Structure formats: C-alpha cells, structure tokens
Amino acid sequence: MTDTAQTARTAIVTGAARGIGAAIARRLAEDGYAVAVLDLDAGACAETVATITDAGGRAIAVGANVADATAVAAAVAQVAEELGAPTILINNAGIIRDNLLFKMTEEDWDAVLTVHLRGAFLMSREVQKHQVEAGWGRIVNLSSTSALGNRGQANYAAAKAGMQGLTKTLAIELGRYGVTANAIAPGFIVTDMTRSTAERVGVGFDEFIEATAKTIPVGRAGYPSDIAAAASFFCSEGAGFVSGQVLYVAGGPRA
Ligand code: NAP
C-alpha cells in the first residue's frame, strides 16, 4: 500500500469531540486518513477538526446520535459525499451511568446499552456497505477492562462485554470482504469520563489518578494517546491478518 492510496481512505471516529475519540481522530489523520469527527453535537467537534486541519490533515465535523438509525444513515452518507467512502470505523462513543445494582434504574441500564451496543451495531451496519464495496475495511470497537466485571457498572460491564461479542461476530461475517474487526479494552484512561467517576466517589481527580496509578503495573495512568496508538495499529495495512481480537491496553494484564 502506498502513501497515496492510504491518503484516499476515510475514517469515521464516533464520540470524537473529546477524550479517547479525539486522540484517535488526530492519530488517524497523522497516519494519512481523511477523518470524520462524529459526535452528538457537530459544534463540539470544532476543536478536534481544527487540530487536524491546522496540522495539514483532512477532517470534517459530523453531528449524529449513534443510537439513532436515521441520523446514522444521514451521517455516513454525508461522510461519503464530503470525504469519500468510509472504510475505517472506530466505534468509540460512550457514556457511563454508574450505580450499584439495587439503585440502578431501568433508564440508566437502557441508556448505556443503547449508546454502546445499539450505536456500534447501527454504525457498523451502515459503514459495512462501503467496506464490502471497497473489498477492504477496518472496524475498531471500544470495549473496556470493565467487561470483566466492575462494581457499580452492571450496565457498562454488560455493554463492554457485548462489544467483544459483536467484534468477534463482525470479524467472522466480514472477513471474506477484506474487513477486519477488533476491540480495544482500555484500563484507566485520563479523560472527562474518569474525571466524572472521581467526582462521583468524592475524590479530587489528581488524587484519584495518583491512587489508581499505584495499582497499575507500569506505574502510571493511561492517556488517550495510548489508545490511539493501538487503534492506529488495528487500522494499518500490516494488521490485515489480525481480526476478532481484544487488546487490553491497561498497563498490565488486569484491570
Ligand atoms: P468521554 O470523554 O466521555 O467522551 C465520549 C464522547 O462520546 C463524548 O464526546 C460524548 O458526547 C460522545 N457521545 C456520547 N453519547 C453519544 C452518542 N449517542 N452519539 C454520539 N456521540 C456520543 O469518554 P472517553 O473516556 O473518551 O471514552 C471513550 C470510549 O472509551 C468510550 O466508549 C468508553 O466507554 C471507553 N473507555 C474509556 C475508559 C476511560 O478510562 N476513560 C476506559 C475504558 C473504555 P457528549 O460530550 O455530548 O456526551
């Protein structure tokens, strides 16, 4: 694969206004792809888009709720029209609604399952049309170490374990069309999501990061760029024989 051919490829990164999604969008742009920065509010994507275009890359902001089938179809069509057929999809959009089981509401259960699982399903179903037509594609789904179980996260753990089953099934169904599907399961990553967890448990964020780092074998918290590096690998030409895998990016073997 030449650099020119790689430049022609288009990636969609969901939940890319901030955090891990923004870092993945920036990294994929550095790798030479045109990038659709998708989030609930297109306006919120402006900073990520500007960072990419200021560095000489190609990017557009796209507003869509990944759990809304009509919005997803319109968003993917917009990307195909403005940047070219999307053949790389990063299903990163996510929310948390943590609570112990006995206090968890049905709304909080449904909201988390809907954004992560229904969102990844709808986005993958829409983008695979372009991937199958191109005979090439990459899907990277964001799971989590919470897939292995985490106190206060029955909804999120179920969603993130579900992302692993979805990933393996996409790998089996789409492999014959040159499409790989893999999952990244991050451990503790410094973002607004973990900041809100610190707030919920009543600990300052710096203190929370420091305490968590002590439990991680490499002795530090993770950063969005750590996840972006893994996503970059899964999207690369060289990863074409790697499919249906779950890569734990957690500074050690366990959460
Ligand atoms: P974040 O900072 O909260 O960013 C998530 C982004 O997703 C936000 O911009 C959010 O938009 C967007 N989003 C939420 N619902 C959406 C929807 N329905 N449609 C489109 N976009 C939506 O989270 P993060 O920490 O970067 O996490 C990114 C992914 O990594 C998530 O899937 C998360 O579960 C996973 N992960 C994170 C960690 C961690 O330690 N941070 C660990 C393991 C896995 P709004 O701002 O408008 O809500």
GROMACS .gro file of C-alpha atoms and ligand atoms in nm:
model
  303
    1MET     CA    1   0.000   0.000   0.000
    2THR     CA    2   0.139   0.338  -0.097
    3ASP     CA    3   0.103   0.658   0.100
    4THR     CA    4  -0.117   0.797  -0.176
    5ALA     CA    5  -0.361   0.509  -0.152
    6GLN     CA    6  -0.370   0.542   0.225
    7THR     CA    7  -0.448   0.913   0.200
    8ALA     CA    8  -0.753   0.825  -0.007
    9ARG     CA    9  -0.903   0.626   0.280
   10THR     CA   10  -1.166   0.777   0.504
   11ALA     CA   11  -1.221   0.701   0.870
   12ILE     CA   12  -1.517   0.776   1.097
   13VAL     CA   13  -1.446   0.811   1.468
   14THR     CA   14  -1.757   0.831   1.688
   15GLY     CA   15  -1.755   1.027   2.014
   16ALA     CA   16  -1.455   1.216   1.879
   17ALA     CA   17  -1.525   1.564   2.019
   18ARG     CA   18  -1.305   1.486   2.317
   19GLY     CA   19  -1.119   1.225   2.515
   20ILE     CA   20  -1.011   0.899   2.356
   21GLY     CA   21  -1.212   0.960   2.036
   22ALA     CA   22  -1.041   1.296   1.974
   23ALA     CA   23  -0.698   1.137   2.022
   24ILE     CA   24  -0.783   0.854   1.781
   25ALA     CA   25  -0.912   1.105   1.523
   26ARG     CA   26  -0.589   1.306   1.548
   27ARG     CA   27  -0.374   0.993   1.524
   28LEU     CA   28  -0.557   0.855   1.220
   29ALA     CA   29  -0.522   1.194   1.049
   30GLU     CA   30  -0.147   1.180   1.122
   31ASP     CA   31  -0.147   0.833   0.966
   32GLY     CA   32  -0.281   0.991   0.646
   33TYR     CA   33  -0.653   0.918   0.651
   34ALA     CA   34  -0.930   1.171   0.598
   35VAL     CA   35  -1.126   1.173   0.924
   36ALA     CA   36  -1.492   1.233   1.005
   37VAL     CA   37  -1.507   1.358   1.363
   38LEU     CA   38  -1.853   1.245   1.473
   39ASP     CA   39  -2.024   1.336   1.798
   40LEU     CA   40  -2.371   1.423   1.928
   41ASP     CA   41  -2.315   1.791   1.853
   42ALA     CA   42  -2.119   1.887   1.540
   43GLY     CA   43  -2.020   2.218   1.704
   44ALA     CA   44  -1.841   2.029   1.982
   45CYS     CA   45  -1.615   1.867   1.719
   46ALA     CA   46  -1.468   2.200   1.603
   47GLU     CA   47  -1.156   2.179   1.820
   48THR     CA   48  -1.065   1.826   1.710
   49VAL     CA   49  -1.124   1.919   1.345
   50ALA     CA   50  -0.915   2.237   1.376
   51THR     CA   51  -0.625   2.047   1.534
   52ILE     CA   52  -0.625   1.809   1.238
   53THR     CA   53  -0.664   2.068   0.962
   54ASP     CA   54  -0.409   2.305   1.124
   55ALA     CA   55  -0.159   2.018   1.102
   56GLY     CA   56  -0.236   1.976   0.731
   57GLY     CA   57  -0.483   1.687   0.758
   58ARG     CA   58  -0.837   1.646   0.622
   59ALA     CA   59  -1.130   1.635   0.864
   60ILE     CA   60  -1.495   1.732   0.892
   61ALA     CA   61  -1.731   1.760   1.188
   62VAL     CA   62  -2.041   1.543   1.179
   63GLY     CA   63  -2.326   1.565   1.429
   64ALA     CA   64  -2.521   1.244   1.498
   65ASN     CA   65  -2.656   1.031   1.778
   66VAL     CA   66  -2.507   0.688   1.705
   67ALA     CA   67  -2.814   0.521   1.856
   68ASP     CA   68  -3.050   0.683   1.603
   69ALA     CA   69  -3.071   0.482   1.279
   70THR     CA   70  -3.190   0.775   1.067
   71ALA     CA   71  -2.916   1.004   1.198
   72VAL     CA   72  -2.654   0.732   1.143
   73ALA     CA   73  -2.761   0.678   0.780
   74ALA     CA   74  -2.751   1.054   0.714
   75ALA     CA   75  -2.411   1.091   0.883
   76VAL     CA   76  -2.247   0.809   0.688
   77ALA     CA   77  -2.394   0.944   0.363
   78GLN     CA   78  -2.256   1.292   0.447
   79VAL     CA   79  -1.910   1.148   0.510
   80ALA     CA   80  -1.915   0.951   0.182
   81GLU     CA   81  -2.018   1.266  -0.004
   82GLU     CA   82  -1.771   1.506   0.159
   83LEU     CA   83  -1.465   1.289   0.231
   84GLY     CA   84  -1.511   0.972   0.028
   85ALA     CA   85  -1.648   0.628   0.114
   86PRO     CA   86  -1.569   0.548   0.479
   87THR     CA   87  -1.384   0.218   0.511
   88ILE     CA   88  -1.247   0.267   0.863
   89LEU     CA   89  -1.486   0.285   1.157
   90ILE     CA   90  -1.395   0.344   1.520
   91ASN     CA   91  -1.694   0.279   1.749
   92ASN     CA   92  -1.584   0.490   2.044
   93ALA     CA   93  -1.893   0.691   2.154
   94GLY     CA   94  -1.990   0.602   2.506
   95ILE     CA   95  -2.147   0.708   2.832
   96ILE     CA   96  -2.147   0.587   3.190
   97ARG     CA   97  -2.442   0.578   3.431
   98ASP     CA   98  -2.281   0.401   3.727
   99ASN     CA   99  -2.472   0.270   4.027
  100LEU     CA  100  -2.491  -0.040   4.239
  101LEU     CA  101  -2.742  -0.288   4.105
  102PHE     CA  102  -3.008  -0.222   4.370
  103LYS     CA  103  -3.004   0.150   4.287
  104MET     CA  104  -2.965   0.122   3.909
  105THR     CA  105  -3.269   0.249   3.718
  106GLU     CA  106  -3.404   0.094   3.400
  107GLU     CA  107  -3.332   0.424   3.226
  108ASP     CA  108  -2.964   0.405   3.322
  109TRP     CA  109  -2.945   0.044   3.209
  110ASP     CA  110  -3.110   0.122   2.874
  111ALA     CA  111  -2.911   0.441   2.810
  112VAL     CA  112  -2.574   0.269   2.844
  113LEU     CA  113  -2.667  -0.042   2.645
  114THR     CA  114  -2.823   0.179   2.377
  115VAL     CA  115  -2.529   0.413   2.315
  116HIS     CA  116  -2.256   0.148   2.322
  117LEU     CA  117  -2.420  -0.156   2.166
  118ARG     CA  118  -2.703  -0.024   1.950
  119GLY     CA  119  -2.471   0.261   1.845
  120ALA     CA  120  -2.190   0.027   1.737
  121PHE     CA  121  -2.440  -0.203   1.564
  122LEU     CA  122  -2.603   0.079   1.365
  123MET     CA  123  -2.272   0.241   1.268
  124SER     CA  124  -2.117  -0.091   1.165
  125ARG     CA  125  -2.423  -0.191   0.961
  126GLU     CA  126  -2.415   0.138   0.772
  127VAL     CA  127  -2.039   0.155   0.714
  128GLN     CA  128  -2.000  -0.210   0.608
  129LYS     CA  129  -2.183  -0.127   0.284
  130HIS     CA  130  -1.887   0.091   0.184
  131GLN     CA  131  -1.632  -0.158   0.315
  132VAL     CA  132  -1.781  -0.452   0.126
  133GLU     CA  133  -1.795  -0.244  -0.192
  134ALA     CA  134  -1.428  -0.147  -0.147
  135GLY     CA  135  -1.325  -0.502  -0.054
  136TRP     CA  136  -1.131  -0.354   0.240
  137GLY     CA  137  -1.219  -0.225   0.582
  138ARG     CA  138  -1.127  -0.183   0.946
  139ILE     CA  139  -1.364  -0.173   1.243
  140VAL     CA  140  -1.229  -0.099   1.589
  141ASN     CA  141  -1.467  -0.116   1.884
  142LEU     CA  142  -1.400   0.031   2.225
  143SER     CA  143  -1.453  -0.225   2.497
  144SER     CA  144  -1.310  -0.187   2.849
  145THR     CA  145  -1.147  -0.380   3.130
  146SER     CA  146  -1.490  -0.337   3.291
  147ALA     CA  147  -1.608  -0.612   3.053
  148LEU     CA  148  -1.451  -0.847   3.308
  149GLY     CA  149  -1.685  -0.710   3.576
  150ASN     CA  150  -1.672  -0.390   3.781
  151ARG     CA  151  -1.857  -0.287   4.095
  152GLY     CA  152  -2.123  -0.025   4.022
  153GLN     CA  153  -2.112  -0.084   3.647
  154ALA     CA  154  -2.357  -0.368   3.571
  155ASN     CA  155  -2.487  -0.177   3.269
  156TYR     CA  156  -2.145  -0.065   3.142
  157ALA     CA  157  -1.979  -0.405   3.201
  158ALA     CA  158  -2.260  -0.578   3.009
  159ALA     CA  159  -2.225  -0.328   2.723
  160LYS     CA  160  -1.846  -0.361   2.707
  161ALA     CA  161  -1.861  -0.743   2.718
  162GLY     CA  162  -2.123  -0.716   2.444
  163MET     CA  163  -1.881  -0.512   2.235
  164GLN     CA  164  -1.642  -0.806   2.241
  165GLY     CA  165  -1.907  -1.050   2.114
  166LEU     CA  166  -2.010  -0.800   1.846
  167THR     CA  167  -1.647  -0.758   1.740
  168LYS     CA  168  -1.585  -1.130   1.701
  169THR     CA  169  -1.906  -1.175   1.501
  170LEU     CA  170  -1.824  -0.884   1.270
  171ALA     CA  171  -1.480  -1.041   1.217
  172ILE     CA  172  -1.639  -1.372   1.119
  173GLU     CA  173  -1.906  -1.222   0.891
  174LEU     CA  174  -1.697  -0.954   0.719
  175GLY     CA  175  -1.358  -1.123   0.689
  176ARG     CA  176  -1.432  -1.254   0.341
  177TYR     CA  177  -1.472  -0.894   0.221
  178GLY     CA  178  -1.128  -0.787   0.342
  179VAL     CA  179  -1.270  -0.630   0.657
  180THR     CA  180  -1.113  -0.684   0.999
  181ALA     CA  181  -1.286  -0.610   1.330
  182ASN     CA  182  -1.100  -0.581   1.659
  183ALA     CA  183  -1.165  -0.442   2.004
  184ILE     CA  184  -0.953  -0.232   2.237
  185ALA     CA  185  -1.023  -0.274   2.608
  186PRO     CA  186  -0.868   0.023   2.788
  187GLY     CA  187  -0.796   0.028   3.157
  188PHE     CA  188  -0.788   0.359   3.343
  189ILE     CA  189  -0.752   0.645   3.093
  190VAL     CA  190  -0.739   1.010   3.195
  191THR     CA  191  -1.047   1.171   3.033
  192ASP     CA  192  -1.366   1.353   3.133
  193MET     CA  193  -1.526   1.010   3.182
  194THR     CA  194  -1.281   0.912   3.459
  195ARG     CA  195  -1.298   1.268   3.596
  196SER     CA  196  -1.673   1.219   3.648
  197THR     CA  197  -1.603   0.888   3.824
  198ALA     CA  198  -1.368   1.069   4.063
  199GLU     CA  199  -1.639   1.329   4.127
  200ARG     CA  200  -1.895   1.057   4.195
  201VAL     CA  201  -1.677   0.893   4.459
  202GLY     CA  202  -1.587   1.232   4.608
  203VAL     CA  203  -1.212   1.231   4.536
  204GLY     CA  204  -1.008   1.503   4.363
  205PHE     CA  205  -0.911   1.398   4.009
  206ASP     CA  206  -0.533   1.430   4.066
  207GLU     CA  207  -0.557   1.227   4.384
  208PHE     CA  208  -0.773   0.968   4.202
  209ILE     CA  209  -0.518   0.940   3.918
  210GLU     CA  210  -0.229   0.903   4.163
  211ALA     CA  211  -0.406   0.635   4.369
  212THR     CA  212  -0.507   0.442   4.057
  213ALA     CA  213  -0.157   0.461   3.907
  214LYS     CA  214  -0.022   0.276   4.213
  215THR     CA  215  -0.241  -0.024   4.123
  216ILE     CA  216  -0.120  -0.036   3.760
  217PRO     CA  217   0.190  -0.248   3.688
  218VAL     CA  218   0.356   0.012   3.462
  219GLY     CA  219   0.308   0.265   3.743
  220ARG     CA  220   0.109   0.528   3.561
  221ALA     CA  221  -0.240   0.607   3.438
  222GLY     CA  222  -0.323   0.565   3.071
  223TYR     CA  223  -0.376   0.855   2.831
  224PRO     CA  224  -0.591   0.884   2.517
  225SER     CA  225  -0.274   0.864   2.304
  226ASP     CA  226  -0.209   0.513   2.443
  227ILE     CA  227  -0.542   0.401   2.298
  228ALA     CA  228  -0.488   0.592   1.973
  229ALA     CA  229  -0.162   0.401   1.918
  230ALA     CA  230  -0.348   0.069   1.942
  231ALA     CA  231  -0.623   0.192   1.708
  232SER     CA  232  -0.359   0.305   1.458
  233PHE     CA  233  -0.214  -0.047   1.454
  234PHE     CA  234  -0.551  -0.219   1.401
  235CYS     CA  235  -0.625   0.018   1.110
  236SER     CA  236  -0.290  -0.035   0.941
  237GLU     CA  237  -0.221  -0.248   0.634
  238GLY     CA  238   0.008  -0.465   0.842
  239ALA     CA  239  -0.279  -0.568   1.071
  240GLY     CA  240  -0.476  -0.727   0.788
  241PHE     CA  241  -0.439  -1.078   0.936
  242VAL     CA  242  -0.540  -0.969   1.287
  243SER     CA  243  -0.916  -0.995   1.335
  244GLY     CA  244  -1.166  -1.071   1.611
  245GLN     CA  245  -0.913  -0.986   1.880
  246VAL     CA  246  -0.948  -0.797   2.206
  247LEU     CA  247  -0.641  -0.597   2.305
  248TYR     CA  248  -0.629  -0.495   2.671
  249VAL     CA  249  -0.447  -0.162   2.691
  250ALA     CA  250  -0.430  -0.126   3.065
  251GLY     CA  251  -0.068  -0.102   3.172
  252GLY     CA  252  -0.078  -0.461   3.287
  253PRO     CA  253  -0.267  -0.787   3.246
  254ARG     CA  254  -0.568  -0.694   3.461
  255ALA     CA  255  -0.797  -0.404   3.528
  256NAP     P1  256  -1.569   1.088   2.706
  256NAP     O1  257  -1.455   1.178   2.735
  256NAP     O2  258  -1.690   1.092   2.794
  256NAP     O3  259  -1.610   1.105   2.553
  256NAP     C1  260  -1.714   1.033   2.498
  256NAP     C2  261  -1.769   1.108   2.379
  256NAP     O4  262  -1.879   1.030   2.323
  256NAP     C3  263  -1.827   1.244   2.417
  256NAP     O5  264  -1.781   1.343   2.329
  256NAP     C4  265  -1.977   1.222   2.405
  256NAP     O6  266  -2.051   1.336   2.368
  256NAP     C5  267  -1.984   1.118   2.293
  256NAP     N1  268  -2.114   1.052   2.288
  256NAP     C6  269  -2.187   1.007   2.394
  256NAP     N2  270  -2.303   0.955   2.352
  256NAP     C7  271  -2.304   0.967   2.217
  256NAP     C8  272  -2.397   0.931   2.116
  256NAP     N3  273  -2.515   0.874   2.146
  256NAP     N4  274  -2.368   0.958   1.987
  256NAP     C9  275  -2.250   1.019   1.955
  256NAP     N5  276  -2.157   1.053   2.045
  256NAP    C10  277  -2.184   1.028   2.176
  256NAP     O7  278  -1.523   0.934   2.711
  256NAP     P2  279  -1.378   0.865   2.693
  256NAP     O8  280  -1.322   0.843   2.828
  256NAP     O9  281  -1.301   0.937   2.589
  256NAP    O10  282  -1.425   0.721   2.640
  256NAP    C11  283  -1.430   0.688   2.501
  256NAP    C12  284  -1.464   0.539   2.489
  256NAP    O11  285  -1.366   0.462   2.558
  256NAP    C13  286  -1.599   0.502   2.549
  256NAP    O12  287  -1.659   0.401   2.472
  256NAP    C14  288  -1.560   0.448   2.684
  256NAP    O13  289  -1.658   0.360   2.736
  256NAP    C15  290  -1.429   0.378   2.651
  256NAP     N6  291  -1.341   0.358   2.767
  256NAP    C16  292  -1.294   0.464   2.840
  256NAP    C17  293  -1.210   0.440   2.950
  256NAP    C18  294  -1.153   0.550   3.035
  256NAP    O14  295  -1.086   0.519   3.135
  256NAP     N7  296  -1.173   0.677   3.002
  256NAP    C19  297  -1.176   0.309   2.983
  256NAP    C20  298  -1.228   0.203   2.908
  256NAP    C21  299  -1.309   0.230   2.799
  256NAP     P3  300  -2.111   1.434   2.480
  256NAP    O15  301  -1.993   1.505   2.537
  256NAP    O16  302  -2.203   1.523   2.406
  256NAP    O17  303  -2.180   1.346   2.582
   0.00000   0.00000   0.00000
